[in-house]
Short mmCIF file of C-alpha atoms and ligand atoms in Angstrom, two decimals:
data_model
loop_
_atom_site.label_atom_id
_atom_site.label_comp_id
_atom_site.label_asym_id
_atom_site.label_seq_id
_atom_site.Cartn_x
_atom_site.Cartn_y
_atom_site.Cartn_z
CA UNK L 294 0.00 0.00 0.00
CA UNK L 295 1.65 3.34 -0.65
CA UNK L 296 2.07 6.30 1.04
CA UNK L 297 -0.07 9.33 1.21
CA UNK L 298 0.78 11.04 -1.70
CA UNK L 299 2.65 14.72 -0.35
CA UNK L 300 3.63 15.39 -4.45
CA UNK L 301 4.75 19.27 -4.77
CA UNK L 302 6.59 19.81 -8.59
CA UNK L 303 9.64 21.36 -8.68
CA UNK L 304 9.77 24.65 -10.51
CA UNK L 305 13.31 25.76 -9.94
CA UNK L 306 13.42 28.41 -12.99
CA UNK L 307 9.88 29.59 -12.24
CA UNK L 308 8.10 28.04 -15.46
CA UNK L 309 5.07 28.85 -13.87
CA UNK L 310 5.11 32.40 -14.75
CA UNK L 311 5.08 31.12 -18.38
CA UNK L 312 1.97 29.46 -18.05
CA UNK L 313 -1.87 31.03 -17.93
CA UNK L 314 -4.29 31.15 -15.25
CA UNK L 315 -6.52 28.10 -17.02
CA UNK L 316 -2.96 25.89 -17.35
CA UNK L 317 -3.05 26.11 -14.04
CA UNK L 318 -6.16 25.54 -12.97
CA UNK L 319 -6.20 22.41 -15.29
CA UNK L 320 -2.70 21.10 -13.59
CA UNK L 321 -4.25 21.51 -10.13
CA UNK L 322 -7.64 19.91 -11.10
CA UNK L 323 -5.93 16.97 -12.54
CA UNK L 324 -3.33 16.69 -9.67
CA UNK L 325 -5.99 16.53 -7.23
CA UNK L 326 -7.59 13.89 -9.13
CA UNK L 327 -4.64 12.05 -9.26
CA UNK L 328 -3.91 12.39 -5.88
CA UNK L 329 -7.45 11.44 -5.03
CA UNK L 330 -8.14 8.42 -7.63
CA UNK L 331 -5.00 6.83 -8.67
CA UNK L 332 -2.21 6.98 -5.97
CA UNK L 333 -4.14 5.15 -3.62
CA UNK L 334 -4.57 2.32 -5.94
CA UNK L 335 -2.22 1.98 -8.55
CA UNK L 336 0.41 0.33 -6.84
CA UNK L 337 -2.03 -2.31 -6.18
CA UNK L 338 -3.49 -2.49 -9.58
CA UNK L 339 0.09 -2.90 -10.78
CA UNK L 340 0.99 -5.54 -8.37
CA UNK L 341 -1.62 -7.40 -9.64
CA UNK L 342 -0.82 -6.69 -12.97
CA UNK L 343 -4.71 -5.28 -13.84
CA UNK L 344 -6.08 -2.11 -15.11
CA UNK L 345 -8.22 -0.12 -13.36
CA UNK L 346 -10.64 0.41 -15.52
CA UNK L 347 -13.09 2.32 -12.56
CA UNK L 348 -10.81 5.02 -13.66
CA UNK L 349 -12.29 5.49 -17.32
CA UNK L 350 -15.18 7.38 -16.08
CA UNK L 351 -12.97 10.27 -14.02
CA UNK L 352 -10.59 10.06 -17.17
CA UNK L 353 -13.40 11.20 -19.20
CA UNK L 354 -14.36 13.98 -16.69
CA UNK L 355 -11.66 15.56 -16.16
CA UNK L 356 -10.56 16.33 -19.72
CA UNK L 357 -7.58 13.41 -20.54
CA UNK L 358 -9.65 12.16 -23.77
CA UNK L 359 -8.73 13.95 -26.52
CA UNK L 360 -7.95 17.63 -24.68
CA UNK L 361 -7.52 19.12 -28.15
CA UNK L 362 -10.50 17.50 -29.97
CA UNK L 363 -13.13 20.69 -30.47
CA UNK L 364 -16.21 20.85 -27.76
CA UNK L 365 -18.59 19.78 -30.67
CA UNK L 366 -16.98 16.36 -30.43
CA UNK L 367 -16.80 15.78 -27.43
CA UNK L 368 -13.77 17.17 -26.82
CA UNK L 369 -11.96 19.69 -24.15
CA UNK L 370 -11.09 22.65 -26.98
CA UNK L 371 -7.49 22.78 -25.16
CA UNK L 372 -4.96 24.21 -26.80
CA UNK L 373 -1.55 21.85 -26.69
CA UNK L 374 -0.02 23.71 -23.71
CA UNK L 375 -2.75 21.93 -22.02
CA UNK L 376 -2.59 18.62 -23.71
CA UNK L 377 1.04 18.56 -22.29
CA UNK L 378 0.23 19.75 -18.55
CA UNK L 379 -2.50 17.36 -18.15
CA UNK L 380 -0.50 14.49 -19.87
CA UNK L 381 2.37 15.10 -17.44
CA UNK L 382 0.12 15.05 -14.10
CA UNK L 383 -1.62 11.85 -15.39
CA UNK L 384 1.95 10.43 -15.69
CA UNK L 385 3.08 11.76 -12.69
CA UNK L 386 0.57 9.25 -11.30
CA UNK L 387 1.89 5.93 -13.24
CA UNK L 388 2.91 5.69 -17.77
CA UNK L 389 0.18 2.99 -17.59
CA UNK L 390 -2.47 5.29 -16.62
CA UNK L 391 -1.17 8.11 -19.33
CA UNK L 392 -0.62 5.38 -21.76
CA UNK L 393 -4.50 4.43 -21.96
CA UNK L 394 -5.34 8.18 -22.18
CA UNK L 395 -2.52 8.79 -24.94
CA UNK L 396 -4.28 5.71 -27.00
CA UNK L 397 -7.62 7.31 -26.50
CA UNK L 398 -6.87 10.84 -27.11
CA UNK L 399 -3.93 10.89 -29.71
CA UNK L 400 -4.32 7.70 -31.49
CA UNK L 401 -7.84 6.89 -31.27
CA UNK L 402 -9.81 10.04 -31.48
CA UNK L 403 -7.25 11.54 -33.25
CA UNK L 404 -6.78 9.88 -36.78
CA UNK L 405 -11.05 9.91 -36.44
CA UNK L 406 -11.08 13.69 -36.01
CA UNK L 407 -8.20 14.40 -38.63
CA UNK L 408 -9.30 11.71 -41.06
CA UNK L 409 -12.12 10.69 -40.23
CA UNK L 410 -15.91 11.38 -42.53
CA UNK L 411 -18.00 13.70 -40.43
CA UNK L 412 -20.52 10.75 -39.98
CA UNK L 413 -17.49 8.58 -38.31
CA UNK L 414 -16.64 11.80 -36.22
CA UNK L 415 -20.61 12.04 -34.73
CA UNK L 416 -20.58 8.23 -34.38
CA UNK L 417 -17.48 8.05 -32.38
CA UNK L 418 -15.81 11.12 -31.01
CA UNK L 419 -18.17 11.81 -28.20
CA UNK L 420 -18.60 8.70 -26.71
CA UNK L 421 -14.68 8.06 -26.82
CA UNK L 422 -14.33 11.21 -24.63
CA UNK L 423 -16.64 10.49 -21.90
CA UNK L 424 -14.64 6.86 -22.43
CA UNK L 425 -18.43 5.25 -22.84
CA UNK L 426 -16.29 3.96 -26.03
CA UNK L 427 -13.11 2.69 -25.36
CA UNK L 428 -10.20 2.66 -28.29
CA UNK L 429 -6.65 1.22 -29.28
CA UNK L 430 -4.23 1.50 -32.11
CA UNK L 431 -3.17 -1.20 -34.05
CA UNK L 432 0.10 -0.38 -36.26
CA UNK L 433 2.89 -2.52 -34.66
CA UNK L 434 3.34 -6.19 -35.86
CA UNK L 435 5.29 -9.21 -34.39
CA UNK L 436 7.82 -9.01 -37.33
CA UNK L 437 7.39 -5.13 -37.68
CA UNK L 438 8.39 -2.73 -35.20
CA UNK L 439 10.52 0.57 -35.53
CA UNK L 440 9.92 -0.58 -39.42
CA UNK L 441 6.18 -0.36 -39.75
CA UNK L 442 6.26 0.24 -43.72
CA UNK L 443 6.68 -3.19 -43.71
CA UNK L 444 3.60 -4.31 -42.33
CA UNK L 445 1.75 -7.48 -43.27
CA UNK L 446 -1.73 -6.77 -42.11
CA UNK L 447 -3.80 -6.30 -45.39
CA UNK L 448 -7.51 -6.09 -46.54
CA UNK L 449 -9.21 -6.72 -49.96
CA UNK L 450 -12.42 -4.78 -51.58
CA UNK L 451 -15.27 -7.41 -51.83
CA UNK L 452 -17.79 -5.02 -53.20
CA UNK L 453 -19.88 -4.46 -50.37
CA UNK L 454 -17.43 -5.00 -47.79
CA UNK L 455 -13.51 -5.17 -46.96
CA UNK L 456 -11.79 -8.64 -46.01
CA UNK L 457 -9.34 -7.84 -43.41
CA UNK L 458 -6.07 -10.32 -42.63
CA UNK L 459 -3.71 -10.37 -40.19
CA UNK L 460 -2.45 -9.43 -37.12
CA UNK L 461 -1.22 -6.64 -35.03
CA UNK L 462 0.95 -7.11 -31.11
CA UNK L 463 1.77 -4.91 -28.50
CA UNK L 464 -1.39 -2.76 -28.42
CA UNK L 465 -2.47 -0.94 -25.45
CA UNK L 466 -6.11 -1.22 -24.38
CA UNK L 467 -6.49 -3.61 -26.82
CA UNK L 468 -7.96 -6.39 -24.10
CA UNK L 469 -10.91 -4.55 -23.23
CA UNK L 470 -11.67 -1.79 -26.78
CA UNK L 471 -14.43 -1.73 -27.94
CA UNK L 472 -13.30 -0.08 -31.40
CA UNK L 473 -9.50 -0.45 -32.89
CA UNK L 474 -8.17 2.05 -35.22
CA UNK L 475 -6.45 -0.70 -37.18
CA UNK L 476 -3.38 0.25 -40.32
CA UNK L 477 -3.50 -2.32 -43.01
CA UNK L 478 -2.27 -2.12 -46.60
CA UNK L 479 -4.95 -2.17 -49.41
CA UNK L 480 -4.40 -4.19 -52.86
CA UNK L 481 -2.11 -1.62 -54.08
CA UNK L 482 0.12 -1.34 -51.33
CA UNK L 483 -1.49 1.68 -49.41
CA UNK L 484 -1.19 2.02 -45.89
CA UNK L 485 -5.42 2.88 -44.52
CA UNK L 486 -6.59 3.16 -41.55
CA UNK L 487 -9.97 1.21 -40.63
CA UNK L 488 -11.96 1.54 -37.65
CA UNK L 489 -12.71 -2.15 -36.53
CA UNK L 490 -15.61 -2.88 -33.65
CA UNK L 491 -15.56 -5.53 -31.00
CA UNK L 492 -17.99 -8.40 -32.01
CA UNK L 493 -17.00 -8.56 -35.68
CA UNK L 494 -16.40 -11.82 -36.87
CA UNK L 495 -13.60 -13.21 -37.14
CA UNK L 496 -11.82 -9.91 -34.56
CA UNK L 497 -9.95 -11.25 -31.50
CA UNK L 498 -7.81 -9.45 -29.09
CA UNK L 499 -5.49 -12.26 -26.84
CA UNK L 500 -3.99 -10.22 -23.61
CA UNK L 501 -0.37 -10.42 -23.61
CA UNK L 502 0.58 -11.53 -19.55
CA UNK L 503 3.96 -11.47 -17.97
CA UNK L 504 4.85 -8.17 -18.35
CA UNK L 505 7.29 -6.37 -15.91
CA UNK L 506 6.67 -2.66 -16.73
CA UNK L 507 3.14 -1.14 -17.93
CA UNK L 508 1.45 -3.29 -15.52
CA UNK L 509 -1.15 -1.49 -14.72
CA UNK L 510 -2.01 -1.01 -18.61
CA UNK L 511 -3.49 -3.48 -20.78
CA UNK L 512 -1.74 -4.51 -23.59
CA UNK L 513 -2.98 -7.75 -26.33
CA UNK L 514 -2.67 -8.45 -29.95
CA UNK L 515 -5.71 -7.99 -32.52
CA UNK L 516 -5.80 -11.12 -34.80
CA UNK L 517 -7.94 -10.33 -37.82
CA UNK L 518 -9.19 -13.52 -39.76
CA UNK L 519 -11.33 -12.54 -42.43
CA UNK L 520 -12.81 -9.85 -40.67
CA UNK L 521 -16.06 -8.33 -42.83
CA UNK L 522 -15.55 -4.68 -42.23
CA UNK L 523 -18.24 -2.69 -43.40
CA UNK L 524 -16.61 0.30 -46.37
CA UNK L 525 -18.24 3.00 -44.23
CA UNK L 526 -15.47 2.06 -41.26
CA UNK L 527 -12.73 3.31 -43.70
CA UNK L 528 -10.87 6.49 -42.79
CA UNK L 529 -11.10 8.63 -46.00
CA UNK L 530 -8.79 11.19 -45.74
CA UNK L 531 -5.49 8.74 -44.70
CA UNK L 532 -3.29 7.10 -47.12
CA UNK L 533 0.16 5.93 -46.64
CA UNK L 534 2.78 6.16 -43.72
CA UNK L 535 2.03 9.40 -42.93
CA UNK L 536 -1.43 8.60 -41.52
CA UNK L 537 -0.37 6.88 -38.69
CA UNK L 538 2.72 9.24 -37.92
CA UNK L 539 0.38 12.08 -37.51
CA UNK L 540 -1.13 10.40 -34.79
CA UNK L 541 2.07 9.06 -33.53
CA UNK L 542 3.19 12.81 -33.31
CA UNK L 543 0.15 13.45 -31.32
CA UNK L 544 1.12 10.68 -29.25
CA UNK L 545 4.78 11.67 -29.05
CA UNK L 546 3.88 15.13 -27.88
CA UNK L 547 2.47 14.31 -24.67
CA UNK L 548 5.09 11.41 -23.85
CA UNK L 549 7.39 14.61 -23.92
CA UNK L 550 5.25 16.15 -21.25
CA UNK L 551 4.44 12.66 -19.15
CA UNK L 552 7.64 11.36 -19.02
CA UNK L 553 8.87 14.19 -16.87
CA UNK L 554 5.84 13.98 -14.69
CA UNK L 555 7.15 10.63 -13.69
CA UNK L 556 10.79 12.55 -13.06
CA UNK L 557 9.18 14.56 -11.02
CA UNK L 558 7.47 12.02 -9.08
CA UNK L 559 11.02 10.69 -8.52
CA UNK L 560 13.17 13.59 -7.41
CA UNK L 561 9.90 14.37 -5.08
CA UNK L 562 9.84 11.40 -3.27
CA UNK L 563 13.43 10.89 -2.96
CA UNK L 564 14.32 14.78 -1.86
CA UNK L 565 11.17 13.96 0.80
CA UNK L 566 13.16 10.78 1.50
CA UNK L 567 16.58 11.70 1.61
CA UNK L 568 15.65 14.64 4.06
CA UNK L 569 14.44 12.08 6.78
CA UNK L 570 16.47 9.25 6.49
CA UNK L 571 19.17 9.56 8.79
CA UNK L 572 22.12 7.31 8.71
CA UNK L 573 25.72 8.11 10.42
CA UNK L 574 23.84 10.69 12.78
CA UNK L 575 22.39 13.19 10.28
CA UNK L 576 19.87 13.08 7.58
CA UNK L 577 21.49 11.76 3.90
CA UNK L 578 20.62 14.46 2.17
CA UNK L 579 23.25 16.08 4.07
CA UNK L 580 26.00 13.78 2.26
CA UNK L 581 27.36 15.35 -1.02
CA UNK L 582 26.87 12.13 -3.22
CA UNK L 583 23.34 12.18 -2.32
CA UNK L 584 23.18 15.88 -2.90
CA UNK L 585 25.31 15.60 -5.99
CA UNK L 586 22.48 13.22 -7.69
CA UNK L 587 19.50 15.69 -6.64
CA UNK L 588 21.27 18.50 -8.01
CA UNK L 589 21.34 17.13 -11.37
CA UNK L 590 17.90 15.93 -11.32
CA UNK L 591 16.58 19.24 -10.45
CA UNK L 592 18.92 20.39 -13.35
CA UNK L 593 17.74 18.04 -15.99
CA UNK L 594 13.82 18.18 -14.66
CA UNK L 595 14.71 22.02 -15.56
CA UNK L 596 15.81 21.76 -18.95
CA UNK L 597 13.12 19.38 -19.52
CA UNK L 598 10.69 21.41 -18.18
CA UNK L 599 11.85 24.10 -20.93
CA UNK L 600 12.14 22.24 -23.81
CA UNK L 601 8.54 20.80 -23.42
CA UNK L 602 6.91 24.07 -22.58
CA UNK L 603 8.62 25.56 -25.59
CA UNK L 604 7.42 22.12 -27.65
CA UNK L 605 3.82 23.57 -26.72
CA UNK L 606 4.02 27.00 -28.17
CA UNK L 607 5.30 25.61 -31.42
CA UNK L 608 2.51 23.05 -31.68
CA UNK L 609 -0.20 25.54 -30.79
CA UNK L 610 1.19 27.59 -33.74
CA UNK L 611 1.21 24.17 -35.54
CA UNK L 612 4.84 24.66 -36.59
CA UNK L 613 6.91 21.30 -34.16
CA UNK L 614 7.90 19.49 -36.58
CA UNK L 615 7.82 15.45 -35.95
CA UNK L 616 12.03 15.91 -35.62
CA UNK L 617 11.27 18.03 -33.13
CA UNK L 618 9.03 16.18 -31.15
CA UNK L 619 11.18 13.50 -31.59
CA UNK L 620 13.79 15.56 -29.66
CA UNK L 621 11.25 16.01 -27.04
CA UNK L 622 10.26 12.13 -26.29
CA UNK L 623 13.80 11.37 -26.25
CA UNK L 624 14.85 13.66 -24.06
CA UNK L 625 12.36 13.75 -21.46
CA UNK L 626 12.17 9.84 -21.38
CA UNK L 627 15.85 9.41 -21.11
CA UNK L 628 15.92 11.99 -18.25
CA UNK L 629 13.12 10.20 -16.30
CA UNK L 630 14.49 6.89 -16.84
CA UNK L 631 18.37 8.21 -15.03
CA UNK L 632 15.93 9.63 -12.62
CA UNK L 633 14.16 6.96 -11.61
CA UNK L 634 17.22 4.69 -11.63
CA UNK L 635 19.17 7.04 -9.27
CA UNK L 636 16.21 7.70 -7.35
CA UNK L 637 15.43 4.37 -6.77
CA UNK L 638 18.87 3.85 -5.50
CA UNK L 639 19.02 6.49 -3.02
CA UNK L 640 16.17 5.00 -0.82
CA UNK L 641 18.38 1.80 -0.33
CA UNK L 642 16.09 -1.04 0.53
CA UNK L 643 12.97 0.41 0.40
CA UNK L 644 13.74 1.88 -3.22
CA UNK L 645 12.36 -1.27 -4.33
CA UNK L 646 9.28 -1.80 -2.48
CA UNK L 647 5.66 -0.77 -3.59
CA UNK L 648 6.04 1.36 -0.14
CA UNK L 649 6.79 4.19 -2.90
CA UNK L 650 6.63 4.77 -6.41
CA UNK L 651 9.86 4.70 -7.78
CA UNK L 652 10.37 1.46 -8.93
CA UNK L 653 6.99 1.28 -10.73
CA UNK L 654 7.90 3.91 -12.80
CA UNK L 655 11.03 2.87 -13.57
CA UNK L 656 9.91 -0.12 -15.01
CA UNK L 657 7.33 1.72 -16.17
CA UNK L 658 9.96 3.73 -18.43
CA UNK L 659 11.85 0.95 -19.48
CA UNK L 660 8.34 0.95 -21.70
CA UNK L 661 7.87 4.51 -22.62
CA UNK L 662 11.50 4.20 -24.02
CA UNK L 663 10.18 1.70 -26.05
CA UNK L 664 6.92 2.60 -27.85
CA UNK L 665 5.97 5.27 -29.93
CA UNK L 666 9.51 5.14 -31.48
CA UNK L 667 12.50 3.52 -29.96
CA UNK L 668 15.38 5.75 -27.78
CA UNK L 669 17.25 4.64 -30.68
CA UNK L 670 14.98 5.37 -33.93
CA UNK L 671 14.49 8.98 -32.09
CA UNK L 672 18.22 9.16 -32.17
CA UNK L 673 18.34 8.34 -35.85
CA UNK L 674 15.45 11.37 -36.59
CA UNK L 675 17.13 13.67 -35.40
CA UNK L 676 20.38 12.82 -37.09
CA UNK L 677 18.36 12.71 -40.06
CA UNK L 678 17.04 15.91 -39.90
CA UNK L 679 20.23 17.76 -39.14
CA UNK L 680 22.60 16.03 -41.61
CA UNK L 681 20.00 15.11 -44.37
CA UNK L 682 21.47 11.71 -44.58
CA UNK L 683 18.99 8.53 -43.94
CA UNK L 684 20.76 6.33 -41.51
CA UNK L 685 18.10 3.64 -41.16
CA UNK L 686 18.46 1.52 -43.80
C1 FAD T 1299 3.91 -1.86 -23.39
C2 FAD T 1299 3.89 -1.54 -24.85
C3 FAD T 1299 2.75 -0.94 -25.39
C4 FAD T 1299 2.69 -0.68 -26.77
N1 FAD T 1299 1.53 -0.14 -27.31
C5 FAD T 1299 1.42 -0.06 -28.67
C6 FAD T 1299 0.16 0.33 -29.28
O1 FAD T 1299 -0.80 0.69 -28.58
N2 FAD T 1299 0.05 0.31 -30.63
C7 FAD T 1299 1.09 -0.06 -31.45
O2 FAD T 1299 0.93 -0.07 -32.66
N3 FAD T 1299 2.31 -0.42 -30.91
C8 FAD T 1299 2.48 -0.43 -29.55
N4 FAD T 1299 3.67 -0.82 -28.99
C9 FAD T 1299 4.75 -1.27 -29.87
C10 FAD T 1299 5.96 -0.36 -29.90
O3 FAD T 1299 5.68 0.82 -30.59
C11 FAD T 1299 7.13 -1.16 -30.49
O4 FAD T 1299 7.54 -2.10 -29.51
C12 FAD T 1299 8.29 -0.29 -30.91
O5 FAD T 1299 7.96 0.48 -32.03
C13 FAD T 1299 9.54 -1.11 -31.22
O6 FAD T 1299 9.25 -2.15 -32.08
P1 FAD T 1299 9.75 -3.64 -31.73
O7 FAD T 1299 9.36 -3.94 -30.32
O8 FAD T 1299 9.29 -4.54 -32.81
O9 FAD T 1299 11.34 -3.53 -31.74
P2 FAD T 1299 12.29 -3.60 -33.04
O10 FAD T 1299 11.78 -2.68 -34.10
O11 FAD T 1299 12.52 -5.01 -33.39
O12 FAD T 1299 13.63 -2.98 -32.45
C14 FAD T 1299 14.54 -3.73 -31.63
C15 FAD T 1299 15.80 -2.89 -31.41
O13 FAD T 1299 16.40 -2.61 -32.69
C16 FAD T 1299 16.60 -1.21 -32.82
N5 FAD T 1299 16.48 -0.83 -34.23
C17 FAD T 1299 15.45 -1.07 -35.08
N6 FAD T 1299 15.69 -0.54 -36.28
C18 FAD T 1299 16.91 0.08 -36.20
C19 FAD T 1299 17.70 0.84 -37.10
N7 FAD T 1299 17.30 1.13 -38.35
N8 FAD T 1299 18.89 1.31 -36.65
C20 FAD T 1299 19.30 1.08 -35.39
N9 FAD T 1299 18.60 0.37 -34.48
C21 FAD T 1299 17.41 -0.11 -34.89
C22 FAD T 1299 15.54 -0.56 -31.95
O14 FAD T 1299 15.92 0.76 -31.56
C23 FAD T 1299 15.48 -1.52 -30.78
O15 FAD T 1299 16.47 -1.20 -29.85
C24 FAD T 1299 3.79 -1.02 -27.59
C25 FAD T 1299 4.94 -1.58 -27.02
C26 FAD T 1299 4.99 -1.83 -25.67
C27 FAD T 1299 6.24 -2.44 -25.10
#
C-alpha cells in the first residue's frame, strides 16, 4: 500500500510564470484527481498486474480524452499547452495510466477527427471522450516494429465490404476496446486506416501476460481472420505512412510532457526521503553524493521542463515538426528513466518496495522508451534531420 501522496513539482526556474491562469487551474484539477483516484490504488493495480478500468469514467471527466478534440466532439477545446500539462500530471501518477489516455486521445480520437468522414466523427468522437467507447491502435506487428512500412496486415475490396487479414501485437487497451483504429495495406500497397468494432467476426484481441513494466495497462494483440468490415469504417482522408505518424506525433507530444511527470514524481519522493532518512547521525541528504544526484535531477527536470513548454508554443502555432518532437520524447524519457534509476537507489532497501513509487515507474519507463519510437529510432530522426542523410536503412 503506498504512502499518502505529499507530491509538490519542482519549478526551480519559475516556469510557472510562463503558463496562464486556465494551465493552471487544469494542472491543479488533474493533480488533485490524481492524488485522489490513482495513488491510492495503482500500486495495487500494478501488483496485480490489472487495469483499473473504474478510472475510465474520471478520465473522461476531467478532460484526458482527446484535450484538443473541439467541444462539438466531445472534446476539451485545449490548446496543446494543455494537452502537455494534463498528460504530465496523469503520468506523474503511473505511464500505464497516461498510456491508456494517450491511445484514446492521440491515437484513437485523433486519426477519427483528422481523417475521419464527419458521420465517423458524430458516431465516435463523443462517446470516446466520456470513455463510454473505449479505443486502441493497431500499427505494430510481431515481425514489424521501428519498421512499420513493412507491415503485413492487409484487406481486400469485396464489393460491399472489406476482407481484413492479419495481425497486429503490443497494443495498449487492446484487451478490453471496444473499437480499434487498425493500419492495413490495401491491394495496391497503401497504408489505410480502418476503424474495426468488438464483435466482428472473425476480430480477437489475446492479452499479452507477464509483463514487468506497464502493468497497470493493458496490452494484447488484434488477430484479424477474415474480418467483414463494413466500407463506411474506412478512414477517407489517410493514405500511406504518414497517416499513422500524424497520430504518432500526437502521441509523441504528450510522452514529452508525461515522461517528466514521472521525473518529477522521482526527485519528489526521494528529496522527501533523503531529508528524513538519517544514517551516520544526520539526515542523507546532508552527504554530497546524495546531494550531488538531486542537483542534477533538479537540473535536468529544468531543462526538460523548458524544452517541453517551448514544444507547446510551437505546436499551438502548428509549426513542431515530428524531428522536433522526436527531440522532445527522447529527451524527457531518457531523463526520467536516469531519474528513476538514481532515485530508486538512493532510498536503499525500500527503493524497491511498492512502499513508494519509484520502482513502478522505472519499469514503467523501461516501456515509454520503447513505444511510440524507440530511444534509438528517435536518435536516428534527429540525425536525419540535421545532416540530411537517412541512416536507417
Ligand atoms: C507496453 C507496450 C505498449 C505498446 N503499445 C502499442 C500500441 O498501442 N500500438 C502499437 O501499434 N504499438 C504499440 N507498442 C509497440 C511499440 O511501438 C514497439 O515495440 C516499438 O515500435 C519497437 O518495435 P519492436 O518492439 O518490434 O522492436 P524492433 O523494431 O525489433 O527494435 C529492436 C531494437 O532494434 C533497434 N532498431 C530497429 N531498427 C533500427 C535501425 N534502423 N537502426 C538502429 N537500431 C534499430 C531498436 O531501436 C530496438 O532497440 C507497444 C509496445 C509496448 C512495449
Amino acid at each position: 500500500m503506498s504512502k499518502k501522496d505529499l507530491f509538490e513539482s519542482p519549478d526551480y526556474y519559475l516556469i510557472d510564470e510562463l503558463l496562464t491562469d486556465e494551465h493552471k487551474l487544469i494542472r491543479a484539477s488533474v493533480r488533485d484527481w490524481v492524488k485522489k483516484e490513482v495513488s491510492p490504488v495503482i500500486e495495487d493495480y500494478s501488483q496485480r498486474a490489472a487495469f483499473p478500468k473504474h478510472l475510465i469514467k474520471g478520465l473522461g471527466e476531467i478532460g484526458a480524452f482527446g484535450p484538443t478534440i473541439p467541444v462539438e466532439y466531445g472534446g476539451a477545446g485545449l490548446d496543446y499547452m494543455s494537452y502537455g500539462i494534463i498528460m504530465q500530471e496523469i503520468e506523474r501518477g503511473d505511464s500505464g495510466i497516461r498510456s491508456t489516455a494517450s491511445v484514446q486521445g492521440s491515437l484513437v480520437m485523433y486519426p477519427i477527427y483528422a481523417y475521419g468522414s464527419e458521420e465517423q466523427r458524430i458516431k465516435y468522437l463523443p462517446k470516446l471522450a466520456t470513455g463510454e467507447l473505449m479505443g486502441c491502435f493497431g500499427l505494430t506487428e510481431p515481425d514489424h516494429g521501428s519498421d512499420p512500412g513493412g507491415m503485413e496486415t492487409n484487406f481486400k475490396d469485396k464489393g460491399d465490404h472489406y476482407l481484413l487479414n492479419g495481425a497486429k501485437m503490443w497494443i495498449s487497451n487492446s484487451p478490453f476496446a471496444d473499437i480499434a483504429v487498425v493500419w492495413a495495406k490495401d491491394e495496391n500497397g497503401k497504408i489505410r486506416g480502418l476503424i474495426v468494432e468488438r464483435g466482428m467476426e472473425g476480430f480477437t484481441t489475446p492479452e499479452t501476460h507477464g509483463k514487468w513494466s506497464l502493468r497497470a495497462s493493458a496490452t494484447g494483440e488484434l488477430v484479424f481472420d477474415n474480418v467483414k468490415v463494413p466500407k463506411e469504417n474506412l478512414l477517407p482522408n489517410a493514405s500511406g505512412l504518414k497517416g499513422p505518424l500524424g497520430c504518432l506525433n500526437q502521441a509523441r507530444y504528450g510522452i514529452a510532457w508525461g515522461a517528466l511527470g514521472a521525473a518529477m514524481d522521482c526527485y519528489d519522493t526521494a528529496l522527501r526521503y533523503t531529508k528524513e532518512r538519517k544514517q551516520f547521525g544526520k539526515p542523507i541528504a546532508g552527504f554530497q553524493l546524495q546531494q550531488k544526484k538531486l542537483a542534477e535531477m533538479i537540473t535536468e527536470i529544468t531543462k526538460g521542463q523548458l524544452l517541453v513548454w517551448r514544444l507547446g508554443q510551437l505546436k499551438n502555432e502548428n509549426r513542431a515538426t515530428p524531428a522536433q518532437i522526436s527531440m522532445g520524447k527522447r529527451n524527457s524519457v531518457d531523463v526520467a528513466i536516469h531519474i528513476a534509476r538514481e532515485a530508486r537507489q538512493m532510498l536503499g532497501g525500500m527503493g524497491i518496495t511498492g512502499e513508494y513509487p519509484i520502482m513502478r515507474h522505472m519499469m514503467n519507463l523501461e516501456s515509454v522508451i520503447t513505444y511510440e519510437g524507440t530511444h534509438d529510432i528517435h536518435l536516428l530522426i534527429t540525425g536525419m534531420d540535421i545532416t540530411g542523410e537517412d541512416a536507417f536503412k
